[in-house]
Short mmCIF file of C-alpha atoms in Angstrom, two decimals:
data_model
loop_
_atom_site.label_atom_id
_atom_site.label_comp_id
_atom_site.label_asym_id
_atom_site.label_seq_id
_atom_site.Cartn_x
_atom_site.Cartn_y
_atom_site.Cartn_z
CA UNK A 1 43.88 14.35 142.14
CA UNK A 2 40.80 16.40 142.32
CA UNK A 3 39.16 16.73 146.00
CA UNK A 4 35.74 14.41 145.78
CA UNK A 5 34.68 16.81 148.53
CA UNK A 6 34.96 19.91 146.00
CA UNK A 7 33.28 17.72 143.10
CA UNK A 8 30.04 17.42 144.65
CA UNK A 9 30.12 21.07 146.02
CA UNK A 10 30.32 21.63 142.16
CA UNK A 11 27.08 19.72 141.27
CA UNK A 12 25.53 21.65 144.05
CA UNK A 13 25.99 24.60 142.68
CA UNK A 14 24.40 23.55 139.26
CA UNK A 15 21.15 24.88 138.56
CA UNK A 16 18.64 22.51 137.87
CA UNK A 17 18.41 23.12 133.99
CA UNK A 18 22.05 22.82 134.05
CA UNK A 19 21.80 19.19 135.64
CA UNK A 20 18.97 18.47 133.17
CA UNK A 21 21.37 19.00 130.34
CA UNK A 22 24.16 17.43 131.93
CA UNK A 23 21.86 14.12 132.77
CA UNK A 24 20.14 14.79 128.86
CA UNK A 25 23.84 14.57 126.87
CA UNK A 26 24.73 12.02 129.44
CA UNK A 27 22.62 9.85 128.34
CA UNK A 28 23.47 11.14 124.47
CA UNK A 29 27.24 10.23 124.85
CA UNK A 30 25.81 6.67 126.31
CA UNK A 31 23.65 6.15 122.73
CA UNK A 32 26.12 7.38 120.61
CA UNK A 33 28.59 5.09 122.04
CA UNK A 34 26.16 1.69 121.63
CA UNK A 35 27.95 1.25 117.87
CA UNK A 36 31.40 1.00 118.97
CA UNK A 37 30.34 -1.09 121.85
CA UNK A 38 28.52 -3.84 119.78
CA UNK A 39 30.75 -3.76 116.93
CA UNK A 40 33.41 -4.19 119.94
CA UNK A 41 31.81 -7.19 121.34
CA UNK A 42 30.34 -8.58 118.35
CA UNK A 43 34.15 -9.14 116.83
CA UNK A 44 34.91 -11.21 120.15
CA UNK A 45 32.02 -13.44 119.99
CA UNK A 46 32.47 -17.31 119.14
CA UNK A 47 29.76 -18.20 115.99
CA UNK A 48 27.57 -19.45 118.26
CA UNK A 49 26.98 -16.84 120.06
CA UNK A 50 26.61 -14.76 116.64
CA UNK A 51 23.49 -16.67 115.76
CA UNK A 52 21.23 -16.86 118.85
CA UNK A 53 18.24 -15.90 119.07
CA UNK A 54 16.96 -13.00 120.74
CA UNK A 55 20.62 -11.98 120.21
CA UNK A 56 22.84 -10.62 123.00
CA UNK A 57 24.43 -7.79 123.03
CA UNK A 58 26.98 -7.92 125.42
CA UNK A 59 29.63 -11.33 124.49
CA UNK A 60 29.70 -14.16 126.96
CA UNK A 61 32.76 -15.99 126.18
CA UNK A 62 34.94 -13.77 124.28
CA UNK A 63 37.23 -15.30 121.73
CA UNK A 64 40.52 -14.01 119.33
CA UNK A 65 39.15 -17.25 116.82
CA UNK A 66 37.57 -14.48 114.69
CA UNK A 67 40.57 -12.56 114.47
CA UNK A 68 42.39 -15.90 113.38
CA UNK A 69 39.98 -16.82 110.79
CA UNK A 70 40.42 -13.24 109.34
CA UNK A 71 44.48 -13.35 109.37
CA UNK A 72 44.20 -16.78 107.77
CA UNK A 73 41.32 -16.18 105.55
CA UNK A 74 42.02 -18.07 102.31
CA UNK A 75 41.78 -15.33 98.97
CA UNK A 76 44.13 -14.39 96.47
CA UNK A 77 45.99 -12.07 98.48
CA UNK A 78 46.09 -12.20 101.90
CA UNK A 79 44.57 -10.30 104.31
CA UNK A 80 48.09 -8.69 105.75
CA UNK A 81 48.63 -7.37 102.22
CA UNK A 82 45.21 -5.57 102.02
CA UNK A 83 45.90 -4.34 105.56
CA UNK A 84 49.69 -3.15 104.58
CA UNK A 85 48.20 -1.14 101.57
CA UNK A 86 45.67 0.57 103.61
CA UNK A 87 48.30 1.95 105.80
CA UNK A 88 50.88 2.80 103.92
CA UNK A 89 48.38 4.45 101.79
CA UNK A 90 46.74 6.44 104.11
CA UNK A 91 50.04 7.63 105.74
CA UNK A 92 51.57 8.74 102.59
CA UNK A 93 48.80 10.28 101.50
CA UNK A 94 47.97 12.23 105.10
CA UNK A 95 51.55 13.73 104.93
CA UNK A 96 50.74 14.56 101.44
CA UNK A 97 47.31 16.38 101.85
CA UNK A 98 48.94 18.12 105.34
CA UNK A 99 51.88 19.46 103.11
CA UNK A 100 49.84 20.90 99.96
CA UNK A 101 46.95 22.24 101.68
CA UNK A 102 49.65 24.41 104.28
CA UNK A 103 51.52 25.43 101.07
CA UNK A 104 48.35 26.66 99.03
CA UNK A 105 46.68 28.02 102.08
CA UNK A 106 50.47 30.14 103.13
CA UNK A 107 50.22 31.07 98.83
CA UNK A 108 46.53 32.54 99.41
CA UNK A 109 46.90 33.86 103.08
CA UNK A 110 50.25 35.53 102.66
CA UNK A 111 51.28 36.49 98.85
CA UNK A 112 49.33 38.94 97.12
CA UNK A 113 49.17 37.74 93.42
CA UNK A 114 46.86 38.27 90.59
CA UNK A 115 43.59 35.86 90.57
CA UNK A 116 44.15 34.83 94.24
CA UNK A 117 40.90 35.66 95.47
CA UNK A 118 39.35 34.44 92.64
CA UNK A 119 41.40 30.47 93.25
CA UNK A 120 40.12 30.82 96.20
CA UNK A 121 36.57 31.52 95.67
CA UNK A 122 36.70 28.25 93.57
CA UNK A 123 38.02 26.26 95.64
CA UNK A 124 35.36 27.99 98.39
CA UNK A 125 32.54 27.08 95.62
CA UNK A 126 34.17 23.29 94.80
CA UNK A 127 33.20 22.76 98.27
CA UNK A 128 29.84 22.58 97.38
CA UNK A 129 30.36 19.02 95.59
CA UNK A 130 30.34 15.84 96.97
CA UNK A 131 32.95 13.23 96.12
CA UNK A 132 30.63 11.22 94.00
CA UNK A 133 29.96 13.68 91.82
CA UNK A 134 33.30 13.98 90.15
CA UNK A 135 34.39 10.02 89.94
CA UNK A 136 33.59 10.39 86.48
CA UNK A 137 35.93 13.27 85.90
CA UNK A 138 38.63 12.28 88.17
CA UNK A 139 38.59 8.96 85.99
CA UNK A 140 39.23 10.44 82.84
CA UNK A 141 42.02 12.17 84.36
CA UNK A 142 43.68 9.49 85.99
CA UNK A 143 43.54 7.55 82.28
CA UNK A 144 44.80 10.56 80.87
CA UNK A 145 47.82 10.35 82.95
CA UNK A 146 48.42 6.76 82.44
CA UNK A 147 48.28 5.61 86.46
CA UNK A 148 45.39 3.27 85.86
CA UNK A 149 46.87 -0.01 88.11
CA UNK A 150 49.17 1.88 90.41
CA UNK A 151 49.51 2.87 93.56
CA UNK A 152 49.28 6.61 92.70
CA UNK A 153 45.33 6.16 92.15
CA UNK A 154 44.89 6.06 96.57
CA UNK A 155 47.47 9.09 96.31
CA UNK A 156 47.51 11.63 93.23
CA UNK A 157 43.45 12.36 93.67
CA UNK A 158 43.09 13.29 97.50
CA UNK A 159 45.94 15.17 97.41
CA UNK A 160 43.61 18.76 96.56
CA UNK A 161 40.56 18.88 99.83
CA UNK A 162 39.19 22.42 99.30
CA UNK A 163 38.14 21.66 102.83
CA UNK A 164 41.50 21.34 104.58
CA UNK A 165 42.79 24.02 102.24
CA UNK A 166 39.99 26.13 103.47
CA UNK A 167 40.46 25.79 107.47
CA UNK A 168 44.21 26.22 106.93
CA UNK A 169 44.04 29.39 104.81
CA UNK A 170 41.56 30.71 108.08
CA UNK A 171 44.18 29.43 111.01
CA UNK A 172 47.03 31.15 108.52
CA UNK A 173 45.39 34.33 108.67
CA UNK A 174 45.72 35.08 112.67
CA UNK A 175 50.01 34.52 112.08
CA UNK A 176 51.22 37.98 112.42
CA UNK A 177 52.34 39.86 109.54
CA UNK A 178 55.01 41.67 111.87
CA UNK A 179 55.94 38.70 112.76
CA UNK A 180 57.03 37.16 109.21
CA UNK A 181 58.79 40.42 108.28
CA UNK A 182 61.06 40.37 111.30
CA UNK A 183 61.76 36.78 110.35
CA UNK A 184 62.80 38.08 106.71
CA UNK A 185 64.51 41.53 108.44
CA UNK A 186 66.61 38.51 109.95
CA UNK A 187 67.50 36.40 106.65
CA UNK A 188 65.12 33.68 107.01
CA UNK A 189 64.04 32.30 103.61
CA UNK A 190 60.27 31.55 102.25
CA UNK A 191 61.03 27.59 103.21
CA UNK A 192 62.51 29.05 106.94
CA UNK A 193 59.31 30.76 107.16
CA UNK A 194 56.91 28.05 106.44
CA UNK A 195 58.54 25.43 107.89
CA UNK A 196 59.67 26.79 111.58
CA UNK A 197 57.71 29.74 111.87
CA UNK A 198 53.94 29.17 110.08
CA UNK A 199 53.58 25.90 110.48
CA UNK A 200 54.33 24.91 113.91
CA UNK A 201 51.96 27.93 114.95
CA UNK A 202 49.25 26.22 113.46
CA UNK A 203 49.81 22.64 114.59
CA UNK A 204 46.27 22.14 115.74
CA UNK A 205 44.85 22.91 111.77
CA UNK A 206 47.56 20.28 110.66
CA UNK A 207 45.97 18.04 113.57
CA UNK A 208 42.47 18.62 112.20
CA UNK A 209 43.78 18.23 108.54
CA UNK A 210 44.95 15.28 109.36
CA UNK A 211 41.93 13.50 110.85
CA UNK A 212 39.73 14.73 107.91
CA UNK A 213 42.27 13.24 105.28
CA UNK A 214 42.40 9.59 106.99
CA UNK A 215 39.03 9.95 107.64
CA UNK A 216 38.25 10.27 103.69
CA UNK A 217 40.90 7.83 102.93
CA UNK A 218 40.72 4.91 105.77
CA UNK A 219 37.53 3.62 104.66
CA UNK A 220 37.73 4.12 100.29
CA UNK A 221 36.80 1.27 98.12
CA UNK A 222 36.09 3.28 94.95
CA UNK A 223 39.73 3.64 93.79
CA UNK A 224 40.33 -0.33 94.32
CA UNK A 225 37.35 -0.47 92.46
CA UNK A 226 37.50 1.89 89.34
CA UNK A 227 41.27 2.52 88.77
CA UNK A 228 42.99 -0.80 89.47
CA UNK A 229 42.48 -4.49 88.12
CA UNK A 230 46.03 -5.30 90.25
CA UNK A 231 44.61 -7.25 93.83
CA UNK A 232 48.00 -6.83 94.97
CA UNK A 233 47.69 -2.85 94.95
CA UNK A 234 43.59 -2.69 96.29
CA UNK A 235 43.03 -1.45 100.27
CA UNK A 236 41.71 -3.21 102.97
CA UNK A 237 38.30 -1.56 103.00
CA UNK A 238 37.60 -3.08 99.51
CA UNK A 239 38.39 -6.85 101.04
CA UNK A 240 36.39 -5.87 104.05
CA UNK A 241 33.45 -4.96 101.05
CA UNK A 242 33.87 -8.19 99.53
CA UNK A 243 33.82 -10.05 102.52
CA UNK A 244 29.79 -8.62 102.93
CA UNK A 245 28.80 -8.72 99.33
CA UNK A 246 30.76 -11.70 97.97
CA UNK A 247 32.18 -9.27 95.79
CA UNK A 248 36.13 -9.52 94.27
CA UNK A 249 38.34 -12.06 93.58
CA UNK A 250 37.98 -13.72 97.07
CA UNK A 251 38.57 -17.89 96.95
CA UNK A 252 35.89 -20.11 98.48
CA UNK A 253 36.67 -19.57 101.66
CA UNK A 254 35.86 -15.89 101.80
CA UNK A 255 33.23 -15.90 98.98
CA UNK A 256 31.27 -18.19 101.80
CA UNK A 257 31.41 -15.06 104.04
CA UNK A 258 27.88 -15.16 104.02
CA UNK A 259 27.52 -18.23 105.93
CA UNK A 260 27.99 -19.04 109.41
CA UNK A 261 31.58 -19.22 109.58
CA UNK A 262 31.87 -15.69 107.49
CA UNK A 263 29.89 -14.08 110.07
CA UNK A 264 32.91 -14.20 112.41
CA UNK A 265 35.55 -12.57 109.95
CA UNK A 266 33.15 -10.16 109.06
CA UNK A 267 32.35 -8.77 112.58
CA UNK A 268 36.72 -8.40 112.85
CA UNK A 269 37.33 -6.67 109.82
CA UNK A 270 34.44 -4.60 110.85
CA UNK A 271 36.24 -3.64 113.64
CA UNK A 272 39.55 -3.33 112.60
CA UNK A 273 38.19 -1.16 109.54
CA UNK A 274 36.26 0.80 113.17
CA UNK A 275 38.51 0.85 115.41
CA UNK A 276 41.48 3.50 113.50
CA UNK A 277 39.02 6.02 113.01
CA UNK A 278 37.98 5.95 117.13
CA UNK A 279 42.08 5.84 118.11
CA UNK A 280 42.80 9.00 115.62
CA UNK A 281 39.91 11.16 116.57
CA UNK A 282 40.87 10.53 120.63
CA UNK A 283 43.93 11.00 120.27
CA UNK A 284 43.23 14.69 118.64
CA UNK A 285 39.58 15.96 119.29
CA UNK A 286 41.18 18.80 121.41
CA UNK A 287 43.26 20.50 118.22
CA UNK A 288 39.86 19.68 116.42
CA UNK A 289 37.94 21.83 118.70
CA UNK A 290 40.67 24.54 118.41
CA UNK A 291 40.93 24.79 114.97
CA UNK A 292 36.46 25.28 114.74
CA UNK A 293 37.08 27.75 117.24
CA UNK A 294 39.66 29.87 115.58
CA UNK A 295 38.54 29.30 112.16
CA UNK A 296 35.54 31.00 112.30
CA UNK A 297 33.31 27.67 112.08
CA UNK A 298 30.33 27.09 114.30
#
């Protein structure tokens, strides 16, 4: 444990413009953190706590009866399904972005091949698009393939990020070149290469990758929306969506969300919708930070 003694000799030593800016993003890191805490405390509070006025932030008599009402929420599929989907989709489709982005950004950083640089310079410029700019042409593709109501649609189309291609192809790039010849001096393969000597090197861009994809995928309701008719195959975000707007094929129970006893289930799907992006940026911020820093990005 760190001497209490030598932390305050520390803060001594500050200037006072440093303690300024330490007391200035302080207080930052306090306001940015006032969402999480009233969505927090706003999924624990009974109804009638949800409705008084002034409101308080802070619950009084916290309660899991929200939480209940959610898991036993009466619509065509249950919540548990919609909760399943979102999961499995999101992991399937992680793994998926982590693997194609490595393998295009080991094509473009290592092989020399006619029209590289010129891929790459689209998929540079295709960063310049946001997602709702191409929902039109991604659904003519997906009808051209024929996956309309299947669970390819949360898959197939996130699968290309020019972004996570992009900070890959720049971690790629510091791997030694003398280093991948004396792995093919000693036999190893293409796959050997990638696999045990390129990737694991760049473990905090596959970290950051990572976090990006579920970050994109976690919260998407346009897929359930567009591509699929099938309840059984839409994600969670989409219920949580028709739980505020009294939108989908919710029964009774849930298209009353807007009443008082709504108000409940909609403040703990809020937070269970909140809560997985908070536990998967923790749990990696520090590869995040490493791959800005060696990628060039500031």
């Amino acid at each position: 444990m760190a001497n209490p003694f030598r932390r305050r000799m520390k803060l001594k030593r500050l200037s006072p413009f440093m303690l300024i800016n330490l007391a200035f993003l302080t207080l930052l890191a306090v306001i940015m953190l006032l969402p999480l805490i009233f969505t927090l405390n706003q999924a624990f509070k009974p109804v009638t706590e949800l409705f008084l006025f002034p409101p308080n932030f802070f619950v009084h008599h916290p309660t899991l009866s929200n939480f209940r009402s959610l898991l036993m929420s009466e619509s065509v599929i249950p919540f548990t399904r919609y909760f399943t989907n979102s999961v499995l989709m999101s992991a399937i489709t992680v793994t998926g972005v982590v693997m194609v982005s490595a393998m295009a950004a080991f094509g473009f950083s290592k092989k020399k091949f006619p029209g590289s640089a010129a891929m790459f310079s689209i998929i540079i410029v295709s960063l310049m698009f946001s997602p709702d700019q191409v929902w039109i042409t991604r659904y003519v593709v997906i009808a051209n393939l024929g996956i309309m109501n299947t669970y390819w649609i949360h898959i197939l189309p996130f699968l290309a990020m020019p972004v996570c291609v992009f900070l890959m192809k720049q971690f790629i790039d510091q791997v030694p070149e003398a280093l991948i010849d004396a792995a093919k001096i000693d036999g190893a393969k293409e796959r050997t290469i990638f696999l045990r000597i390129v990737l694991p090197m760049c473990m905090p861009a596959v970290s950051t990758i990572g976090i990006l994809a579920f970050q994109q995928i976690w919260p998407e309701t346009e897929s359930s929306l567009l591509f699929t008719s099938v309840e059984s195959q839409r994600l969670l975000n989409f219920f949580v969506g028709s739980l505020t707007n009294g939108s989908g094929t919710t029964s009774s129970s849930v298209g009353s969300v807007n009443g008082v006893a709504g108000q409940g289930i909609q403040a703990a799907s809020a937070l269970v919708v909140f809560l997985p992006f908070v536990i998967v940026f923790l749990s990696f911020q520090r590869k995040v930070l490493q791959t800005m820093a060696n990628s060039g990005i500031k």
